Tab-separated table of C-alpha atoms and ligand atoms in Angstrom:
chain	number	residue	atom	x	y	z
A	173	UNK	CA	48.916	19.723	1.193
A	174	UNK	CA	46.805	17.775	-0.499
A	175	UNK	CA	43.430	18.353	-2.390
A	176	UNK	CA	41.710	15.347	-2.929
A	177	UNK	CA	38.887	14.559	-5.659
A	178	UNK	CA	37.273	17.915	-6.437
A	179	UNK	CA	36.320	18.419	-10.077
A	180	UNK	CA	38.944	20.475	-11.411
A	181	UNK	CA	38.666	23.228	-13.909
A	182	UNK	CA	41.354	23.140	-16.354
A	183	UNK	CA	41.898	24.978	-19.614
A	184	UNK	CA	40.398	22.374	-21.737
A	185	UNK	CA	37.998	21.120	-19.351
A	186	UNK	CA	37.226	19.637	-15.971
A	187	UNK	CA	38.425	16.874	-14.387
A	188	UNK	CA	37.942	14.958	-11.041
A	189	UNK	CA	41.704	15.368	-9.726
A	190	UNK	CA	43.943	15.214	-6.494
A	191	UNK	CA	46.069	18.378	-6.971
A	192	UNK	CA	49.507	18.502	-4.331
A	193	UNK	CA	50.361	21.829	-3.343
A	194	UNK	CA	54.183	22.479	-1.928
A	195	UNK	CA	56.560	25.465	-1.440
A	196	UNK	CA	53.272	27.343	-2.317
A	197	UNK	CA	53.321	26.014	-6.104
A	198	UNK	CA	51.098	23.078	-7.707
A	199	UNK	CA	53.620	20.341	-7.121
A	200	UNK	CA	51.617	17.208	-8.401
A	201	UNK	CA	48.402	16.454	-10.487
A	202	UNK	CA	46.848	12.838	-10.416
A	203	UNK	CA	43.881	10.811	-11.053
A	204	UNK	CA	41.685	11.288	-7.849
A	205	UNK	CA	41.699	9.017	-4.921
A	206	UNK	CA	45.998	8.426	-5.886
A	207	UNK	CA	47.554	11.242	-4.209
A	208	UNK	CA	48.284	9.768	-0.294
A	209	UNK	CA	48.865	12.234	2.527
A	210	UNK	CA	47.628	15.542	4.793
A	211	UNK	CA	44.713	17.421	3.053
A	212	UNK	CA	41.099	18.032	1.799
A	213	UNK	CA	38.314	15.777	0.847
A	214	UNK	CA	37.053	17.800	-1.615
A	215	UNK	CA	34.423	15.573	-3.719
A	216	UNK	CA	31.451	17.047	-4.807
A	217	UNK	CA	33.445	20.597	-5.218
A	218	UNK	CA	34.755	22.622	-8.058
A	219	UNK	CA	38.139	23.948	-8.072
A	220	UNK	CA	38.869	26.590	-10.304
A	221	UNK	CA	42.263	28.630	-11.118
A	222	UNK	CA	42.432	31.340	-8.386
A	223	UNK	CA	39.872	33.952	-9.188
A	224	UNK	CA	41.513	37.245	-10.224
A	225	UNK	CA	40.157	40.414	-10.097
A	226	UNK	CA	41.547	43.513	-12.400
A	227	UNK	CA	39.219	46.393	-11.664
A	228	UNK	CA	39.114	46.774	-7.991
A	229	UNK	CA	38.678	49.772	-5.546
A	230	UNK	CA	39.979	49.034	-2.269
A	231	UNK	CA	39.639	52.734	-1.295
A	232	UNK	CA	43.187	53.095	1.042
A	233	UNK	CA	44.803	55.694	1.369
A	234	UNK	CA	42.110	58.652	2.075
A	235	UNK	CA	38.875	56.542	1.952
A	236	UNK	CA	39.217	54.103	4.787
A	237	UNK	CA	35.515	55.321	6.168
A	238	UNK	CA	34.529	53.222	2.807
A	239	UNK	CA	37.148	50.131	2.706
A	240	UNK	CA	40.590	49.183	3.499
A	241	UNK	CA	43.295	47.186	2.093
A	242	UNK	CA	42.565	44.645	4.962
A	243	UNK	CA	38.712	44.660	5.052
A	244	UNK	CA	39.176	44.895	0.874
A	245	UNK	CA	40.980	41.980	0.447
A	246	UNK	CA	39.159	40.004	3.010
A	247	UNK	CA	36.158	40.307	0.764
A	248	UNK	CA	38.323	39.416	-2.112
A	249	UNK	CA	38.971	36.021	-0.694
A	250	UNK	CA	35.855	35.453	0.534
A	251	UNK	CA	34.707	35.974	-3.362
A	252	UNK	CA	36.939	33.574	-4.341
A	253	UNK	CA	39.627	36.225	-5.354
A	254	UNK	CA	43.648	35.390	-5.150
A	255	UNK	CA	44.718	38.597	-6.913
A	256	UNK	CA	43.233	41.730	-7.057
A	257	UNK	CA	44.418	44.889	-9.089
A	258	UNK	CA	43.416	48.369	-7.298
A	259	UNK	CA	42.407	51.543	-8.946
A	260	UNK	CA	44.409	54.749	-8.441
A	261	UNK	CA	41.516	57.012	-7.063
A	262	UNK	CA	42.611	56.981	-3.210
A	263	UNK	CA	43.652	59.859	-1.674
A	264	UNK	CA	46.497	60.610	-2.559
A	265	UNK	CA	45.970	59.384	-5.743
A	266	UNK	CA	48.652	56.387	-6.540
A	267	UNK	CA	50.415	58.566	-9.104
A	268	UNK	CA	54.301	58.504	-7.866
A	269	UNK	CA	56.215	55.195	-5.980
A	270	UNK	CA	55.559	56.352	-2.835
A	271	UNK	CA	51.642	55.275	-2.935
A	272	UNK	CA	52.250	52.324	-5.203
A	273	UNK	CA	55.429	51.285	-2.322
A	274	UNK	CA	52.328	51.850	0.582
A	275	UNK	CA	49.893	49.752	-0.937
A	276	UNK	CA	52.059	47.234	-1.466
A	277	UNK	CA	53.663	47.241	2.236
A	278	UNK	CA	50.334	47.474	3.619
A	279	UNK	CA	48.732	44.343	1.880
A	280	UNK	CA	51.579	42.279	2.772
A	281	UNK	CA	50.864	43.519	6.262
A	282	UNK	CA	47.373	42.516	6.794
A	283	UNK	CA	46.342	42.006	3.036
A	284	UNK	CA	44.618	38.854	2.427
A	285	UNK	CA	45.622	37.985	-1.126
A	286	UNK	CA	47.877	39.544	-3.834
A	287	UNK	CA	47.757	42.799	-4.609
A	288	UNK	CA	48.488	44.719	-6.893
A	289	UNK	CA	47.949	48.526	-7.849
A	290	UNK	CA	47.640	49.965	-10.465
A	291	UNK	CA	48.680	53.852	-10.791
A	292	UNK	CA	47.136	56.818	-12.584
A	293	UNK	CA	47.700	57.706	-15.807
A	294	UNK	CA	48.292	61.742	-14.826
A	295	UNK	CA	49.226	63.422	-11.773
A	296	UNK	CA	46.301	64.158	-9.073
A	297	UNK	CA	43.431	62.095	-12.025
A	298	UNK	CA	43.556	66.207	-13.384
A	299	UNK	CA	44.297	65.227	-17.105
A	300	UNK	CA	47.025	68.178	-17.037
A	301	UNK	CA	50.576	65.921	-16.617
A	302	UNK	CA	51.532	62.398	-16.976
A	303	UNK	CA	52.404	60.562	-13.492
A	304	UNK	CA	55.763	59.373	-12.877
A	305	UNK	CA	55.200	56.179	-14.781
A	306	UNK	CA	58.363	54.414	-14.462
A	307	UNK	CA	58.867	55.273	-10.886
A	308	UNK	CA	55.551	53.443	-10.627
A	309	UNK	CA	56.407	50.501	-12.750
A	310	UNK	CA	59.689	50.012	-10.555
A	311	UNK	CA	57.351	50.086	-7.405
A	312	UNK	CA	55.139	47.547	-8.524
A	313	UNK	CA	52.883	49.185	-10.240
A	314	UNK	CA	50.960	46.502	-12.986
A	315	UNK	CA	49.029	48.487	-15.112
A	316	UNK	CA	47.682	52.145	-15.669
A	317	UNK	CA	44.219	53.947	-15.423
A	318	UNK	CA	42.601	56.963	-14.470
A	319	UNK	CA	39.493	54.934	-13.557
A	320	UNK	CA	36.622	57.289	-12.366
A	321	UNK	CA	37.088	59.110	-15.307
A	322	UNK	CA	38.588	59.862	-19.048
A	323	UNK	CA	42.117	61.810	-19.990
A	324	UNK	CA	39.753	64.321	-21.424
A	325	UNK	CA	43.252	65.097	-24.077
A	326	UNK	CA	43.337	63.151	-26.374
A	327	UNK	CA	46.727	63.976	-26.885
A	328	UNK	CA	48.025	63.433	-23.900
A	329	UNK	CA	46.314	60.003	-23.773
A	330	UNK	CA	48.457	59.113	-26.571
A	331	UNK	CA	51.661	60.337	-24.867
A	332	UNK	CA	50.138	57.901	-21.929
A	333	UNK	CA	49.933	54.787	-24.469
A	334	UNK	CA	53.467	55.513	-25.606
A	335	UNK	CA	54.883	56.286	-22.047
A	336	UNK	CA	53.025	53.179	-21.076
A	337	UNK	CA	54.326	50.530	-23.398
A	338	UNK	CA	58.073	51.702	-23.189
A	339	UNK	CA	57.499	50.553	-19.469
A	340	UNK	CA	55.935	47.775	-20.324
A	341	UNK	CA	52.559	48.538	-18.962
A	342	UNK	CA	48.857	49.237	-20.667
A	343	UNK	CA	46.525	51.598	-20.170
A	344	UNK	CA	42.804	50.758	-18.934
A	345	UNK	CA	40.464	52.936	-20.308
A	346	UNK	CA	37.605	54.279	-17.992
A	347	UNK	CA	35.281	55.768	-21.515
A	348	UNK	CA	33.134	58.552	-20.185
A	349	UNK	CA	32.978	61.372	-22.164
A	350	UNK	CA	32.116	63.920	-19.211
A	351	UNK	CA	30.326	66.982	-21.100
A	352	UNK	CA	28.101	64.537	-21.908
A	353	UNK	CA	27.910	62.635	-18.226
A	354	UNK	CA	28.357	65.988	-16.376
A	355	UNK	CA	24.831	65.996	-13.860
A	356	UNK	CA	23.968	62.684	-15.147
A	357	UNK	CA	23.270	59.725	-12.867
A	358	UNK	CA	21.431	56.819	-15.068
A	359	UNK	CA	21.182	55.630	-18.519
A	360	UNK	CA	18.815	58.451	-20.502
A	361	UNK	CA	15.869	55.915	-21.362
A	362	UNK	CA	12.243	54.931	-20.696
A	363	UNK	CA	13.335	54.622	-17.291
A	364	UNK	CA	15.201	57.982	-16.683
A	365	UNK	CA	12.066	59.799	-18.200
A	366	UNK	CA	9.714	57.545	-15.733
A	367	UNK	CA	11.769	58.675	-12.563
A	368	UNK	CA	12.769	62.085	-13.923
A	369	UNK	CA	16.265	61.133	-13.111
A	370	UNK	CA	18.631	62.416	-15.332
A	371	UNK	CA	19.857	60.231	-17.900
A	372	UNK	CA	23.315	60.239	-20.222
A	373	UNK	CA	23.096	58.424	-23.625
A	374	UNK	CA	25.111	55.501	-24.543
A	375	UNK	CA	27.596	58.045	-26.766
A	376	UNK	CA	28.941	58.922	-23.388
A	377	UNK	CA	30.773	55.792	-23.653
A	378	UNK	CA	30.957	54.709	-27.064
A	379	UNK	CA	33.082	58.149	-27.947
A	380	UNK	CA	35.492	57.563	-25.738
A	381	UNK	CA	35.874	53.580	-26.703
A	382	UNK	CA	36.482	54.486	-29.870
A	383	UNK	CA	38.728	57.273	-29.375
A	384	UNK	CA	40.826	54.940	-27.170
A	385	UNK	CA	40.710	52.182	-30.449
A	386	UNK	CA	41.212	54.777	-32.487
A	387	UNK	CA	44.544	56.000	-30.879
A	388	UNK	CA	45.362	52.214	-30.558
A	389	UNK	CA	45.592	51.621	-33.722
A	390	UNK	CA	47.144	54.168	-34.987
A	391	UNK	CA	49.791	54.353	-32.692
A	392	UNK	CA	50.116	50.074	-32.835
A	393	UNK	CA	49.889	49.815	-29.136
A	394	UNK	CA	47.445	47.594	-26.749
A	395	UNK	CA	44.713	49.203	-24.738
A	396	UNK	CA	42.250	47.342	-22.638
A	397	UNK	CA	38.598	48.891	-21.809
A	398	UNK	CA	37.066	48.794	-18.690
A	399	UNK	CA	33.417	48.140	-17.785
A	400	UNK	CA	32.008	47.831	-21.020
A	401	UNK	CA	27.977	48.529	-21.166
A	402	UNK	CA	26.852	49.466	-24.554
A	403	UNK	CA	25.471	46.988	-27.355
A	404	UNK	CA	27.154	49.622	-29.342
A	405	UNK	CA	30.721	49.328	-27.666
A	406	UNK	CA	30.680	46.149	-27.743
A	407	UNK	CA	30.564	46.058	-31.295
A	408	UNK	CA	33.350	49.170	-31.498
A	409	UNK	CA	35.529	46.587	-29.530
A	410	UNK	CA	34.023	43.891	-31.642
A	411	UNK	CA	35.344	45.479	-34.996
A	412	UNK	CA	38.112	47.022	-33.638
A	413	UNK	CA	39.309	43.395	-32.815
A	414	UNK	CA	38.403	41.665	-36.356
A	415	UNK	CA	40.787	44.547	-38.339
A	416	UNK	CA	43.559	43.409	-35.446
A	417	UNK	CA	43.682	46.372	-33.475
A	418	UNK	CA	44.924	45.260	-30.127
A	419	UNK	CA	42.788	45.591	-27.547
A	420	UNK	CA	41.176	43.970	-24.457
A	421	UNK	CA	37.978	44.410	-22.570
A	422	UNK	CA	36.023	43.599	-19.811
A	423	UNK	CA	32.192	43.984	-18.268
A	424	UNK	CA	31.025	43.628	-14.821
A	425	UNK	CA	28.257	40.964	-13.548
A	426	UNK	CA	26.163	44.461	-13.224
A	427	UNK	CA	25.876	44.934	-16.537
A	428	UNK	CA	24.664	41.246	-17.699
A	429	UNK	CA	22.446	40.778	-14.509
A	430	UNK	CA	20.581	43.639	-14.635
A	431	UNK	CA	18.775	46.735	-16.526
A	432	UNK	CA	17.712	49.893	-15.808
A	433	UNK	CA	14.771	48.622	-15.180
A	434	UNK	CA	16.478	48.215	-11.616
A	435	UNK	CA	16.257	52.228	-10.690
A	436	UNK	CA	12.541	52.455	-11.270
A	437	UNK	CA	12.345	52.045	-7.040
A	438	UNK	CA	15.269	54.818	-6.323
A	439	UNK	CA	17.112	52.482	-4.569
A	440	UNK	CA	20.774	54.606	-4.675
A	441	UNK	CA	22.681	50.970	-4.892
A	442	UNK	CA	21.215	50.991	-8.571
A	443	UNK	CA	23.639	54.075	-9.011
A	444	UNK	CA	26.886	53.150	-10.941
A	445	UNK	CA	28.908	54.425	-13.529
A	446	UNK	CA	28.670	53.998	-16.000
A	447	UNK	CA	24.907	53.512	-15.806
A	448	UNK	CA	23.370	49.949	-15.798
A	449	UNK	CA	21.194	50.227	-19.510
A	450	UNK	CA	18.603	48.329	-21.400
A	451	UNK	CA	17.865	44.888	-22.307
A	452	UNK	CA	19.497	45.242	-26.029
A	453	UNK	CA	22.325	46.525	-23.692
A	454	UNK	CA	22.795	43.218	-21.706
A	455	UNK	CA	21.830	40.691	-24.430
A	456	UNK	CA	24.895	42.425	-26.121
A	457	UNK	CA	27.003	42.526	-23.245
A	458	UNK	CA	26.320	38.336	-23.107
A	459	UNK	CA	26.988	38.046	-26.759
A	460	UNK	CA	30.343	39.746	-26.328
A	461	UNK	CA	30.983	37.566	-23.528
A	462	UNK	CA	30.581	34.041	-25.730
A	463	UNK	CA	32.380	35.469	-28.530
A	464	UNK	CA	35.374	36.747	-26.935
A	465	UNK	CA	34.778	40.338	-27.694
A	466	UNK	CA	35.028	40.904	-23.989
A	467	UNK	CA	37.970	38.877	-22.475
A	468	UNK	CA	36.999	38.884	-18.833
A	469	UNK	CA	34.626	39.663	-16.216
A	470	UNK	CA	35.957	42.259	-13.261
A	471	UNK	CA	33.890	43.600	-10.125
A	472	UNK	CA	34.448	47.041	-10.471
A	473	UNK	CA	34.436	46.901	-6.747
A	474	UNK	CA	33.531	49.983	-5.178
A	475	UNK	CA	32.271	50.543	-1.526
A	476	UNK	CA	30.896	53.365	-0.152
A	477	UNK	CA	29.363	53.939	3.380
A	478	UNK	CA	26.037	54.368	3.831
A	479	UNK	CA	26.775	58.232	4.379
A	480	UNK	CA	27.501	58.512	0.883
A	481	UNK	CA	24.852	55.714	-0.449
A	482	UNK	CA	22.102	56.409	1.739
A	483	UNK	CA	20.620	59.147	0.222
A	484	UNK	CA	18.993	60.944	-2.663
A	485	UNK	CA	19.773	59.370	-5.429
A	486	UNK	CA	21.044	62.491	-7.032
A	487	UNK	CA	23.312	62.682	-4.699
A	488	UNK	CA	24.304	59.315	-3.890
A	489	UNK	CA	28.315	58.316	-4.741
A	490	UNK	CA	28.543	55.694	-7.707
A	491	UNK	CA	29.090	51.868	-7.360
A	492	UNK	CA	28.694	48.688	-6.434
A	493	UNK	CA	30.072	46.594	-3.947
A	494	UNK	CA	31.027	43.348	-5.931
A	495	UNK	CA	33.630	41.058	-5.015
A	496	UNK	CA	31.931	38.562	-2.455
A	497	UNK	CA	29.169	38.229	-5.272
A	498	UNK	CA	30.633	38.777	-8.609
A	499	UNK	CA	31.611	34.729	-8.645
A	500	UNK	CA	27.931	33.301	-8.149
A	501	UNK	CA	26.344	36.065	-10.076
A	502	UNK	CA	29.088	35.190	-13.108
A	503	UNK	CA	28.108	31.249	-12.884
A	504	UNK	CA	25.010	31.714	-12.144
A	505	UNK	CA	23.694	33.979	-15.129
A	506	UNK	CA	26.569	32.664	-17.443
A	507	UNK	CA	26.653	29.051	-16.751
A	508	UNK	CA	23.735	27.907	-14.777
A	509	UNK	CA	20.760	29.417	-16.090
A	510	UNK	CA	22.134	30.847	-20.011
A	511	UNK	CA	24.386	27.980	-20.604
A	512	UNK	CA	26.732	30.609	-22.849
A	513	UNK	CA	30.076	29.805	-21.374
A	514	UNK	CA	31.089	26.549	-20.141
A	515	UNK	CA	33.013	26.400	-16.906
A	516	UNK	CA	36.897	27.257	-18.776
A	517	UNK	CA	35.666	29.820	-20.145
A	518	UNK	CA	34.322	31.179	-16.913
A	519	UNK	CA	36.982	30.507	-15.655
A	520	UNK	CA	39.061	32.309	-18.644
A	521	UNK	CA	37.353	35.475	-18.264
A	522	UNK	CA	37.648	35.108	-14.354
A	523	UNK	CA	41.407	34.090	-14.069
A	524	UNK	CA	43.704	32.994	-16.859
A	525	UNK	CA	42.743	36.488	-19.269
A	526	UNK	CA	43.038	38.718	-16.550
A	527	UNK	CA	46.077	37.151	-15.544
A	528	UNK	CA	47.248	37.431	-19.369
A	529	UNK	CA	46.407	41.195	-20.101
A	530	UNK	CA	47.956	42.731	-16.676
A	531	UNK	CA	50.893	39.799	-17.225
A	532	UNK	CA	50.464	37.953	-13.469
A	533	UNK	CA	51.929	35.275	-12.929
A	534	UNK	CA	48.625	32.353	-12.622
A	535	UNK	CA	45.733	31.846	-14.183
A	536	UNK	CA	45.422	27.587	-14.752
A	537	UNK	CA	45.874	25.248	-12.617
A	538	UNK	CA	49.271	23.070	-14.094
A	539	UNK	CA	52.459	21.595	-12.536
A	540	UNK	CA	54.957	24.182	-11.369
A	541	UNK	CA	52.070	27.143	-11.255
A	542	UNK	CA	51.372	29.189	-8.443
A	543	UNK	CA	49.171	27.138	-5.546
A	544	UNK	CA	46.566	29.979	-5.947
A	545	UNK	CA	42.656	27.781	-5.895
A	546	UNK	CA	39.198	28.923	-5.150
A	547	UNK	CA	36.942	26.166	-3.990
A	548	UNK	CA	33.365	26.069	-5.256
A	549	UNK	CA	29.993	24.420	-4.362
A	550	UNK	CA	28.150	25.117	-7.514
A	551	UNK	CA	25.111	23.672	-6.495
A	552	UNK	CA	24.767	25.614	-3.390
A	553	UNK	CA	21.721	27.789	-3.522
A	554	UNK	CA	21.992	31.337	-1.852
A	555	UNK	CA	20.646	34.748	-1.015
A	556	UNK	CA	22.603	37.758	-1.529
A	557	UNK	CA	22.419	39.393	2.497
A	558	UNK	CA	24.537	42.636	2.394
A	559	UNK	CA	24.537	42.841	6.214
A	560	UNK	CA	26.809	39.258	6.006
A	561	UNK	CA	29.457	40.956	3.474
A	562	UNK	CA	32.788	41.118	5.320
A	563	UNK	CA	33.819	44.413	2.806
A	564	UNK	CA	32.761	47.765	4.723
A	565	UNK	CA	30.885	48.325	1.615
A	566	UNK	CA	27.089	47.360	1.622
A	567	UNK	CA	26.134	48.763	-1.427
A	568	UNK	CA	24.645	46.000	-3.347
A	569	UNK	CA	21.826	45.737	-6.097
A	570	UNK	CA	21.386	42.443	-5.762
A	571	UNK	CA	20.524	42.000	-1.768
A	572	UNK	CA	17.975	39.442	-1.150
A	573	UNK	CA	18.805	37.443	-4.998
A	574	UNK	CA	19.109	33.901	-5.167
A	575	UNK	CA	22.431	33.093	-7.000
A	576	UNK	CA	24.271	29.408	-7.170
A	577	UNK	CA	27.860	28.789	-6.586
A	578	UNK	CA	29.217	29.075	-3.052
A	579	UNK	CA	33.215	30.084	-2.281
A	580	UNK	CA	33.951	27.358	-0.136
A	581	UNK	CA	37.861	27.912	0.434
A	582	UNK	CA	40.455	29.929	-1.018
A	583	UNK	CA	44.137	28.953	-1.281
A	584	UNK	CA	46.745	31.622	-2.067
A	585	UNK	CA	50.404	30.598	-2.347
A	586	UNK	CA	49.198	27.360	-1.213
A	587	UNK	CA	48.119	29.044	2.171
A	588	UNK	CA	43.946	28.409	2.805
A	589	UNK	CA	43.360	31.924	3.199
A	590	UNK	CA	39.543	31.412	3.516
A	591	UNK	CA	37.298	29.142	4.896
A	592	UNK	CA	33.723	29.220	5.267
A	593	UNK	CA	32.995	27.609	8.765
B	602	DOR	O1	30.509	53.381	-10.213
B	602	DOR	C1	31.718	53.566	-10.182
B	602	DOR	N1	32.354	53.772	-9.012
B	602	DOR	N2	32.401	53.601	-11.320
B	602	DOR	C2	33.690	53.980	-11.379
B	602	DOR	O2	34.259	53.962	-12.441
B	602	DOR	C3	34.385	54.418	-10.142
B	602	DOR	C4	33.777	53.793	-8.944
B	602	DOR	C5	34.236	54.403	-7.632
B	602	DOR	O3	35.430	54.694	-7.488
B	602	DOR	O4	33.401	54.547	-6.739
């Protein structure tokens, strides 16, 4: 197959290109208009590295009211997304072989794109035991987390990073300290005191960063954070990084797209954890972006039927719905209207690092690498309509925004796996 004149996004910068595509690898790169056969007229589109996605919840087993591994990954290529990594909190949670050997069956059964899941970091999420780790790791299992929440031991956390790297894997750090979360559902603020919604301070996180850096170091093993929020964790991560303490991080477009301001209306979509915080907050969260305190950008996924989002906000479930937005919200803020990453280094933060940190194989787009491409129109103006998301998950902040940067096609393995007419 051939693709035929796009602008393509390599590591060092973008080029207008014919890529060939064969036995589901990049076979050939050439000047456009050289490459001769069956294929795509892409001019006037981007082609990036197939998207990849470290920090989603595709809710199977237990939750299927909220998502499946078919309707999950669906989204995913519909955002863009060739790889996704899923989070452990199903039910059962995937903390023995038998879960990590179902998810993977089932998404090569009606799955979309690649997946791969990642397993819990103690038995049941309860912070008592450590999961059968290397059971996992045989499975398939790429990484470790109890996402949700913290290992509230800090000991056993470090038995975790040890277990971890003598299989090879790393642990993701969900930072949360919960006695000081517990009953909390916002960031505690001019905003929480407005709505009289309860609030949790940014130490919530920031203790729990730097408990996870701190154990790091000590113990001279990697750890990557998730979701990072804080001006003040990004500098923790920031510092941690400049004494060479080995560690990895990422944010979500939530959390450089919007404030708190964004709860002032109730609206329980606002609701995610942890909370979205102030302006210093995102400015930070930018900053950490361009410098390469944070490595990459991840959804943090997570639907939720409107049974469980429709409500008080008290009592509303956390998260977002992000993958079939996270791309144009990215390029939009990032590229388009900031100018503070160029288009490899989007596409660094949204392919090639996550590919590096969980060890996939893709990532660029170079001779002999996996056929995995997401087709772009970035000058294609749009509005964010939850009720045209293909993910059973509506829960979006951002429904009725105006971002840039359309998915036009997405190629896993060389196979278009989306399309969108
Ligand atoms: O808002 C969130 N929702 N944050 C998390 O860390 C977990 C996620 C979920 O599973 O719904």
């Amino acid at each position: 197959m051939i693709f035929r004149g796009a602008d393509v996004v390599f590591r060092d910068g973008v080029r207008q290109c014919d890529l060939r595509t064969e036995n589901g690898k990049i076979a050939e790169i050439a000047p456009a208009g050289t490459l001769e056969g069956e294929g795509w007229d892409l001019a006037g589109r981007t082609v990036f590295p197939g998207l990849i996605d470290m920090h989603v919840h595709l809710r199977e087993p237990g939750f299927e009211k909220k998502e499946t591994i078919e309707t999950g990954t669906m989204s995913a290529v519909k955002g863009g997304f060739t790889q996704i990594c899923c989070m452990p909190n199903t039910k059962p949670v995937v903390d023995n072989k038998v879960v990590v050997t179902y998810i993977k069956a089932r998404a090569k059964e009606v799955g979309h794109c690649k997946v791969h899941p990642i397993g819990a970091i103690t038995e049941g999420q309860r912070g008592e035991t450590l999961a059968a780790i290397g059971g996992m790791k045989a499975a398939g299992a790429v990484a470790l987390s109890e996402d949700g929440k913290s290992v509230r031991n800090a000991s056993l956390m470090a038995s975790a990073m040890l277990y971890a790297a003598d299989f090879g894997l790393k642990c993701l750090c969900h930072c949360e300290d919960a006695s000081l979360t517990e009953g909390k559902v916002v960031h505690e603020g001019y905003y929480s005191t407005r709505t009289g919604l309860k609030g949790s301070i940014r130490a919530a996180e920031d203790i729990l960063i730097a408990r996870e850096l701190c154990l790091a170091e000590s113990l001279g093993l990697p750890v990557h954070i998730c979701h990072v929020s804080t001006y003040s964790g990004v500098q923790l991560i920031r510092e941690a990084k400049a004494r060479g303490v080995q560690v990895t991080a990422e944010t979500c477009p939530h959390y450089f797209t919007l404030t708190d301001e964004a709860i002032q209306d109730f609206d329980p979509d606002t609701k995610v954890n942890p909370p979205l915080r102030e302006e210093r907050d995102r400015l930070a969260v930018e900053q950490g972006l361009k410098d390469g305190t944070l490595d990459c950008i991840a959804s943090d996924h997570a639907p939720h039927h409107e049974d469980d989002k429709n409500v008080e906000y008290d009592l509303a479930a956390f998260g977002i719905s992000g993958l079939e937005t996270s791309f144009a919200l990215s390029y939009t803020e990032l590229v388009k209207k900031t100018g503070l990453l160029t288009l490899p280094a989007l596409a660094a933060k949204m392919s090639a690092n996550p590919a590096k940190i969980v060890g996939l194989a893709g990532g660029e787009i170079a001779v002999g690498a996996p056929a995995d491409l997401t087709v772009v129109d970035l000058g294609e103006k749009w509005t964010v309509n939850p009720a045209k998301f293909v993910s059973k998950g509506k829960n979006t902040p951002f429904k009725g925004m105006e971002v840039y940067g359309r998915v036009k096609m997405t190629v896993v393995d060389g196979e278009i796996k989306y399309r969108e007419d």
